[in-house]
Amino acid sequence: MITTIGQFFKIEYGQKEYHNKERLEGSDGQNILISSTGEDNGIFGFFDISNNYQAPFITVPSTGTVGQAFIQEQDCSVDDNCLVLMPIKKLSKEELFQIAFQIRLNKWKYRYGRQITPERLATQKISLIDSKLSYEKISQKLLPKKVSKVKIKTNTNIKLKRVDEICDILKKSALPQNTMDLDGTPYVTTTSKDNGVSNWVNEEPNAKGKCLTVALNGSVG
């Protein structure tokens, strides 16, 4: 069956109140915020916020990794760097994955200044087929089986200690990167790449070297 995305979804931009992430500083929690990152299913972090959208649905970044569609299988919030595709009628997971895959195949159309918008995405043609594949069955095969009883032996050669017994745990803050000039001080943030360093700036260091840093959001942990 060949049709258009707009026949299956209500398409809108995500929540404008989460465009500026500074307001989320210090509000770590259990609920997911989706943004325009192309990794980790679009998850920006976990915060103490209410879930605005009920799963399952599709998110599509309109900035950053434009067109990198993800299926959201948990209730969550989405910022306005993404389009939110809420099914008008119930769709199976297999159908959602077919549609997300076809959106990704067409993301090249939104390069060189041509923006992805609800109106443009709604007109994209898609083809849905009756699939014999079952997402649930495949998941069960790939996921490890639960073990009812696991006996863990204590390693007596290693003495376990709490982290706060050997380290002072501090929460640091700094000015936003875009307010600083480039220079020689590493600016460590929540990125999982380059040892957490996202830039080199002209501020005095607020932490001594030879320490551990742990991301509180983004690439948590």
PDB file of C-alpha atoms in Angstrom:
ATOM      1  CA  MET A   1       0.000   0.000   0.000  1.00  0.00           C
ATOM      2  CA  ILE A   2       1.442   3.363  -1.067  1.00  0.00           C
ATOM      3  CA  THR A   3       0.246   6.419   0.830  1.00  0.00           C
ATOM      4  CA  THR A   4       1.661   9.519   2.579  1.00  0.00           C
ATOM      5  CA  ILE A   5       2.923  10.056   6.110  1.00  0.00           C
ATOM      6  CA  GLY A   6       0.224  12.662   6.720  1.00  0.00           C
ATOM      7  CA  GLN A   7      -2.455   9.992   6.313  1.00  0.00           C
ATOM      8  CA  PHE A   8      -1.187   8.197   9.415  1.00  0.00           C
ATOM      9  CA  PHE A   9       0.161  10.906  11.729  1.00  0.00           C
ATOM     10  CA  LYS A  10      -0.540  14.233  13.330  1.00  0.00           C
ATOM     11  CA  ILE A  11       2.795  16.043  12.881  1.00  0.00           C
ATOM     12  CA  GLU A  12       3.873  18.930  15.108  1.00  0.00           C
ATOM     13  CA  TYR A  13       6.979  20.500  16.616  1.00  0.00           C
ATOM     14  CA  GLY A  14       8.004  19.408  20.111  1.00  0.00           C
ATOM     15  CA  GLN A  15       7.794  21.481  23.269  1.00  0.00           C
ATOM     16  CA  LYS A  16       9.169  25.006  23.019  1.00  0.00           C
ATOM     17  CA  GLU A  17       9.708  25.248  26.784  1.00  0.00           C
ATOM     18  CA  TYR A  18      12.653  22.835  26.501  1.00  0.00           C
ATOM     19  CA  HIS A  19      14.421  24.692  23.688  1.00  0.00           C
ATOM     20  CA  ASN A  20      16.735  26.255  26.290  1.00  0.00           C
ATOM     21  CA  LYS A  21      18.245  23.429  28.342  1.00  0.00           C
ATOM     22  CA  GLU A  22      19.725  25.694  31.036  1.00  0.00           C
ATOM     23  CA  ARG A  23      16.428  25.614  32.935  1.00  0.00           C
ATOM     24  CA  LEU A  24      16.881  21.834  33.344  1.00  0.00           C
ATOM     25  CA  GLU A  25      20.177  22.206  35.204  1.00  0.00           C
ATOM     26  CA  GLY A  26      19.911  20.429  38.545  1.00  0.00           C
ATOM     27  CA  SER A  27      16.536  18.811  37.774  1.00  0.00           C
ATOM     28  CA  ASP A  28      17.778  15.262  37.234  1.00  0.00           C
ATOM     29  CA  GLY A  29      15.005  12.679  37.365  1.00  0.00           C
ATOM     30  CA  GLN A  30      13.484   9.578  35.779  1.00  0.00           C
ATOM     31  CA  ASN A  31      11.640  10.996  32.758  1.00  0.00           C
ATOM     32  CA  ILE A  32      13.108  11.164  29.260  1.00  0.00           C
ATOM     33  CA  LEU A  33      13.671  14.296  27.176  1.00  0.00           C
ATOM     34  CA  ILE A  34      14.183  13.705  23.450  1.00  0.00           C
ATOM     35  CA  SER A  35      16.193  16.183  21.359  1.00  0.00           C
ATOM     36  CA  SER A  36      17.946  16.285  17.976  1.00  0.00           C
ATOM     37  CA  THR A  37      20.898  14.020  18.804  1.00  0.00           C
ATOM     38  CA  GLY A  38      21.374  11.170  16.347  1.00  0.00           C
ATOM     39  CA  GLU A  39      22.438   8.694  19.040  1.00  0.00           C
ATOM     40  CA  ASP A  40      20.791   6.802  21.921  1.00  0.00           C
ATOM     41  CA  ASN A  41      17.344   6.973  20.308  1.00  0.00           C
ATOM     42  CA  GLY A  42      17.462  10.775  20.494  1.00  0.00           C
ATOM     43  CA  ILE A  43      17.657  10.857  24.304  1.00  0.00           C
ATOM     44  CA  PHE A  44      19.099  14.135  25.624  1.00  0.00           C
ATOM     45  CA  GLY A  45      18.803  13.146  29.273  1.00  0.00           C
ATOM     46  CA  PHE A  46      16.610  12.145  32.217  1.00  0.00           C
ATOM     47  CA  PHE A  47      14.935  14.939  34.179  1.00  0.00           C
ATOM     48  CA  ASP A  48      12.317  15.677  36.814  1.00  0.00           C
ATOM     49  CA  ILE A  49       9.711  16.719  34.237  1.00  0.00           C
ATOM     50  CA  SER A  50       6.296  15.419  33.239  1.00  0.00           C
ATOM     51  CA  ASN A  51       5.880  13.147  30.217  1.00  0.00           C
ATOM     52  CA  ASN A  52       4.020  15.085  27.539  1.00  0.00           C
ATOM     53  CA  TYR A  53       3.691  12.378  24.871  1.00  0.00           C
ATOM     54  CA  GLN A  54       2.346   8.848  25.132  1.00  0.00           C
ATOM     55  CA  ALA A  55       4.241   6.069  23.349  1.00  0.00           C
ATOM     56  CA  PRO A  56       4.510   4.639  20.808  1.00  0.00           C
ATOM     57  CA  PHE A  57       5.266   7.428  18.327  1.00  0.00           C
ATOM     58  CA  ILE A  58       8.049   8.684  16.045  1.00  0.00           C
ATOM     59  CA  THR A  59      10.432  11.621  16.550  1.00  0.00           C
ATOM     60  CA  VAL A  60      12.319  13.254  13.678  1.00  0.00           C
ATOM     61  CA  PRO A  61      15.076  15.866  14.294  1.00  0.00           C
ATOM     62  CA  SER A  62      14.505  19.110  12.380  1.00  0.00           C
ATOM     63  CA  THR A  63      17.975  20.420  13.331  1.00  0.00           C
ATOM     64  CA  GLY A  64      21.296  18.670  13.957  1.00  0.00           C
ATOM     65  CA  THR A  65      20.895  15.112  12.633  1.00  0.00           C
ATOM     66  CA  VAL A  66      17.961  16.111  10.418  1.00  0.00           C
ATOM     67  CA  GLY A  67      15.664  13.252   9.408  1.00  0.00           C
ATOM     68  CA  GLN A  68      17.164  10.655  11.779  1.00  0.00           C
ATOM     69  CA  ALA A  69      13.814   9.136  12.780  1.00  0.00           C
ATOM     70  CA  PHE A  70      13.443   7.162  16.011  1.00  0.00           C
ATOM     71  CA  ILE A  71      10.616   5.077  17.483  1.00  0.00           C
ATOM     72  CA  GLN A  72       9.793   6.155  21.038  1.00  0.00           C
ATOM     73  CA  GLU A  73       8.495   3.192  23.034  1.00  0.00           C
ATOM     74  CA  GLN A  74       8.260   4.981  26.381  1.00  0.00           C
ATOM     75  CA  ASP A  75       6.230   8.018  27.392  1.00  0.00           C
ATOM     76  CA  CYS A  76       8.492  11.084  27.284  1.00  0.00           C
ATOM     77  CA  SER A  77       8.872  14.773  26.466  1.00  0.00           C
ATOM     78  CA  VAL A  78      10.325  16.143  23.208  1.00  0.00           C
ATOM     79  CA  ASP A  79      11.889  19.566  22.617  1.00  0.00           C
ATOM     80  CA  ASP A  80      11.144  21.751  19.601  1.00  0.00           C
ATOM     81  CA  ASN A  81      14.302  20.668  17.755  1.00  0.00           C
ATOM     82  CA  CYS A  82      12.258  17.619  16.710  1.00  0.00           C
ATOM     83  CA  LEU A  83       9.037  16.871  14.898  1.00  0.00           C
ATOM     84  CA  VAL A  84       6.632  14.614  16.775  1.00  0.00           C
ATOM     85  CA  LEU A  85       4.615  12.128  14.706  1.00  0.00           C
ATOM     86  CA  MET A  86       1.628  10.924  16.742  1.00  0.00           C
ATOM     87  CA  PRO A  87      -0.334   8.093  15.090  1.00  0.00           C
ATOM     88  CA  ILE A  88      -3.893   9.049  14.124  1.00  0.00           C
ATOM     89  CA  LYS A  89      -4.862   5.391  14.377  1.00  0.00           C
ATOM     90  CA  LYS A  90      -3.143   2.445  16.028  1.00  0.00           C
ATOM     91  CA  LEU A  91      -0.051   1.211  14.181  1.00  0.00           C
ATOM     92  CA  SER A  92       1.938  -1.914  14.961  1.00  0.00           C
ATOM     93  CA  LYS A  93       5.611  -1.648  15.903  1.00  0.00           C
ATOM     94  CA  GLU A  94       6.477  -3.293  12.589  1.00  0.00           C
ATOM     95  CA  GLU A  95       4.598  -0.539  10.725  1.00  0.00           C
ATOM     96  CA  LEU A  96       6.240   2.199  12.805  1.00  0.00           C
ATOM     97  CA  PHE A  97       9.689   0.803  12.013  1.00  0.00           C
ATOM     98  CA  GLN A  98       8.848   0.619   8.298  1.00  0.00           C
ATOM     99  CA  ILE A  99       7.823   4.284   8.310  1.00  0.00           C
ATOM    100  CA  ALA A 100      10.825   5.472  10.371  1.00  0.00           C
ATOM    101  CA  PHE A 101      13.172   3.601   8.030  1.00  0.00           C
ATOM    102  CA  GLN A 102      11.662   5.301   4.968  1.00  0.00           C
ATOM    103  CA  ILE A 103      11.952   8.729   6.616  1.00  0.00           C
ATOM    104  CA  ARG A 104      15.666   8.064   7.175  1.00  0.00           C
ATOM    105  CA  LEU A 105      16.088   7.020   3.542  1.00  0.00           C
ATOM    106  CA  ASN A 106      14.781  10.436   2.468  1.00  0.00           C
ATOM    107  CA  LYS A 107      16.716  12.626   4.900  1.00  0.00           C
ATOM    108  CA  TRP A 108      19.113  13.652   2.102  1.00  0.00           C
ATOM    109  CA  LYS A 109      16.273  15.839   0.763  1.00  0.00           C
ATOM    110  CA  TYR A 110      16.627  18.214   3.704  1.00  0.00           C
ATOM    111  CA  ARG A 111      20.220  19.286   3.205  1.00  0.00           C
ATOM    112  CA  TYR A 112      21.646  22.517   1.826  1.00  0.00           C
ATOM    113  CA  GLY A 113      19.158  24.822   3.535  1.00  0.00           C
ATOM    114  CA  ARG A 114      15.943  22.944   2.711  1.00  0.00           C
ATOM    115  CA  GLN A 115      14.340  22.508   6.126  1.00  0.00           C
ATOM    116  CA  ILE A 116      12.216  19.586   7.225  1.00  0.00           C
ATOM    117  CA  THR A 117       8.784  20.843   8.311  1.00  0.00           C
ATOM    118  CA  PRO A 118       5.496  19.187   9.308  1.00  0.00           C
ATOM    119  CA  GLU A 119       4.009  20.170   5.949  1.00  0.00           C
ATOM    120  CA  ARG A 120       6.862  18.728   3.882  1.00  0.00           C
ATOM    121  CA  LEU A 121       7.119  15.540   5.905  1.00  0.00           C
ATOM    122  CA  ALA A 122       3.366  14.959   5.680  1.00  0.00           C
ATOM    123  CA  THR A 123       3.560  14.761   1.874  1.00  0.00           C
ATOM    124  CA  GLN A 124       6.329  12.130   1.792  1.00  0.00           C
ATOM    125  CA  LYS A 125       5.135   8.948   0.123  1.00  0.00           C
ATOM    126  CA  ILE A 126       5.626   5.697   1.992  1.00  0.00           C
ATOM    127  CA  SER A 127       4.946   2.055   1.249  1.00  0.00           C
ATOM    128  CA  LEU A 128       3.635  -0.311   3.919  1.00  0.00           C
ATOM    129  CA  ILE A 129       3.766  -4.065   3.463  1.00  0.00           C
ATOM    130  CA  ASP A 130       2.305  -6.912   5.472  1.00  0.00           C
ATOM    131  CA  SER A 131       5.356  -8.209   7.291  1.00  0.00           C
ATOM    132  CA  LYS A 132       5.747 -11.727   8.617  1.00  0.00           C
ATOM    133  CA  LEU A 133       8.404 -10.450  10.992  1.00  0.00           C
ATOM    134  CA  SER A 134       7.380  -9.952  14.599  1.00  0.00           C
ATOM    135  CA  TYR A 135       9.226  -7.276  16.546  1.00  0.00           C
ATOM    136  CA  GLU A 136       8.314  -8.952  19.836  1.00  0.00           C
ATOM    137  CA  LYS A 137       9.528 -12.391  18.734  1.00  0.00           C
ATOM    138  CA  ILE A 138      12.804 -11.002  17.364  1.00  0.00           C
ATOM    139  CA  SER A 139      13.366  -9.050  20.600  1.00  0.00           C
ATOM    140  CA  GLN A 140      12.830 -12.180  22.674  1.00  0.00           C
ATOM    141  CA  LYS A 141      15.383 -14.075  20.587  1.00  0.00           C
ATOM    142  CA  LEU A 142      18.033 -11.361  20.819  1.00  0.00           C
ATOM    143  CA  LEU A 143      17.620 -10.440  24.476  1.00  0.00           C
ATOM    144  CA  PRO A 144      19.316 -12.679  27.065  1.00  0.00           C
ATOM    145  CA  LYS A 145      17.023 -15.029  28.932  1.00  0.00           C
ATOM    146  CA  LYS A 146      16.247 -14.194  32.524  1.00  0.00           C
ATOM    147  CA  VAL A 147      18.000 -16.355  35.075  1.00  0.00           C
ATOM    148  CA  SER A 148      15.834 -17.028  38.099  1.00  0.00           C
ATOM    149  CA  LYS A 149      18.606 -17.799  40.551  1.00  0.00           C
ATOM    150  CA  VAL A 150      22.086 -16.346  40.423  1.00  0.00           C
ATOM    151  CA  LYS A 151      24.501 -17.014  43.224  1.00  0.00           C
ATOM    152  CA  ILE A 152      27.162 -14.343  43.410  1.00  0.00           C
ATOM    153  CA  LYS A 153      30.318 -15.231  45.241  1.00  0.00           C
ATOM    154  CA  THR A 154      32.034 -12.464  47.119  1.00  0.00           C
ATOM    155  CA  ASN A 155      35.591 -11.814  46.007  1.00  0.00           C
ATOM    156  CA  THR A 156      37.459 -11.733  49.299  1.00  0.00           C
ATOM    157  CA  ASN A 157      40.601 -10.435  47.593  1.00  0.00           C
ATOM    158  CA  ILE A 158      38.975  -7.094  46.830  1.00  0.00           C
ATOM    159  CA  LYS A 159      37.858  -4.695  49.524  1.00  0.00           C
ATOM    160  CA  LEU A 160      34.906  -2.656  48.305  1.00  0.00           C
ATOM    161  CA  LYS A 161      34.577   0.965  49.334  1.00  0.00           C
ATOM    162  CA  ARG A 162      31.977   3.620  48.708  1.00  0.00           C
ATOM    163  CA  VAL A 163      32.996   6.263  46.197  1.00  0.00           C
ATOM    164  CA  ASP A 164      32.433   9.044  48.730  1.00  0.00           C
ATOM    165  CA  GLU A 165      34.922   7.335  51.067  1.00  0.00           C
ATOM    166  CA  ILE A 166      37.771   7.893  48.633  1.00  0.00           C
ATOM    167  CA  CYS A 167      36.594  10.948  46.672  1.00  0.00           C
ATOM    168  CA  ASP A 168      35.066  14.346  47.342  1.00  0.00           C
ATOM    169  CA  ILE A 169      31.983  14.486  45.098  1.00  0.00           C
ATOM    170  CA  LEU A 170      31.347  18.012  43.839  1.00  0.00           C
ATOM    171  CA  LYS A 171      28.931  19.460  41.317  1.00  0.00           C
ATOM    172  CA  LYS A 172      30.589  22.135  39.200  1.00  0.00           C
ATOM    173  CA  SER A 173      29.041  24.830  37.021  1.00  0.00           C
ATOM    174  CA  ALA A 174      30.467  27.190  34.429  1.00  0.00           C
ATOM    175  CA  LEU A 175      29.352  29.847  31.987  1.00  0.00           C
ATOM    176  CA  PRO A 176      27.772  28.622  28.722  1.00  0.00           C
ATOM    177  CA  GLN A 177      30.341  27.813  26.035  1.00  0.00           C
ATOM    178  CA  ASN A 178      28.937  30.346  23.593  1.00  0.00           C
ATOM    179  CA  THR A 179      29.768  33.214  25.982  1.00  0.00           C
ATOM    180  CA  MET A 180      33.494  32.365  26.128  1.00  0.00           C
ATOM    181  CA  ASP A 181      36.401  32.978  23.797  1.00  0.00           C
ATOM    182  CA  LEU A 182      38.630  30.150  22.633  1.00  0.00           C
ATOM    183  CA  ASP A 183      41.869  29.565  24.540  1.00  0.00           C
ATOM    184  CA  GLY A 184      43.725  26.817  26.406  1.00  0.00           C
ATOM    185  CA  THR A 185      41.447  25.615  29.229  1.00  0.00           C
ATOM    186  CA  PRO A 186      39.526  22.394  28.476  1.00  0.00           C
ATOM    187  CA  TYR A 187      35.746  22.777  28.829  1.00  0.00           C
ATOM    188  CA  VAL A 188      34.378  19.444  30.070  1.00  0.00           C
ATOM    189  CA  THR A 189      30.692  18.738  29.514  1.00  0.00           C
ATOM    190  CA  THR A 190      28.338  15.754  29.039  1.00  0.00           C
ATOM    191  CA  THR A 191      29.708  14.540  25.703  1.00  0.00           C
ATOM    192  CA  SER A 192      30.900  10.922  25.590  1.00  0.00           C
ATOM    193  CA  LYS A 193      33.698  11.790  23.153  1.00  0.00           C
ATOM    194  CA  ASP A 194      37.193  13.254  23.565  1.00  0.00           C
ATOM    195  CA  ASN A 195      37.310  12.511  27.310  1.00  0.00           C
ATOM    196  CA  GLY A 196      34.338  14.829  27.831  1.00  0.00           C
ATOM    197  CA  VAL A 197      36.107  17.890  26.373  1.00  0.00           C
ATOM    198  CA  SER A 198      33.834  19.814  24.013  1.00  0.00           C
ATOM    199  CA  ASN A 199      35.954  22.968  23.607  1.00  0.00           C
ATOM    200  CA  TRP A 200      38.979  24.966  24.805  1.00  0.00           C
ATOM    201  CA  VAL A 201      38.113  28.309  26.422  1.00  0.00           C
ATOM    202  CA  ASN A 202      39.646  31.379  28.068  1.00  0.00           C
ATOM    203  CA  GLU A 203      38.379  30.766  31.635  1.00  0.00           C
ATOM    204  CA  GLU A 204      40.362  29.826  34.724  1.00  0.00           C
ATOM    205  CA  PRO A 205      39.957  26.104  35.603  1.00  0.00           C
ATOM    206  CA  ASN A 206      37.329  25.411  38.293  1.00  0.00           C
ATOM    207  CA  ALA A 207      38.624  21.881  38.979  1.00  0.00           C
ATOM    208  CA  LYS A 208      42.096  20.424  39.453  1.00  0.00           C
ATOM    209  CA  GLY A 209      43.544  17.818  37.123  1.00  0.00           C
ATOM    210  CA  LYS A 210      43.747  14.079  37.856  1.00  0.00           C
ATOM    211  CA  CYS A 211      40.077  13.816  38.791  1.00  0.00           C
ATOM    212  CA  LEU A 212      37.045  11.908  37.517  1.00  0.00           C
ATOM    213  CA  THR A 213      34.086  13.547  35.768  1.00  0.00           C
ATOM    214  CA  VAL A 214      30.666  11.917  35.421  1.00  0.00           C
ATOM    215  CA  ALA A 215      27.946  13.237  33.086  1.00  0.00           C
ATOM    216  CA  LEU A 216      24.615  13.912  34.815  1.00  0.00           C
ATOM    217  CA  ASN A 217      22.642  14.101  31.561  1.00  0.00           C
ATOM    218  CA  GLY A 218      23.262  13.458  27.891  1.00  0.00           C
ATOM    219  CA  SER A 219      25.700  10.511  27.929  1.00  0.00           C
ATOM    220  CA  VAL A 220      24.831   9.779  31.569  1.00  0.00           C
ATOM    221  CA  GLY A 221      27.494   8.028  33.612  1.00  0.00           C
TER     222      GLY A 221
END
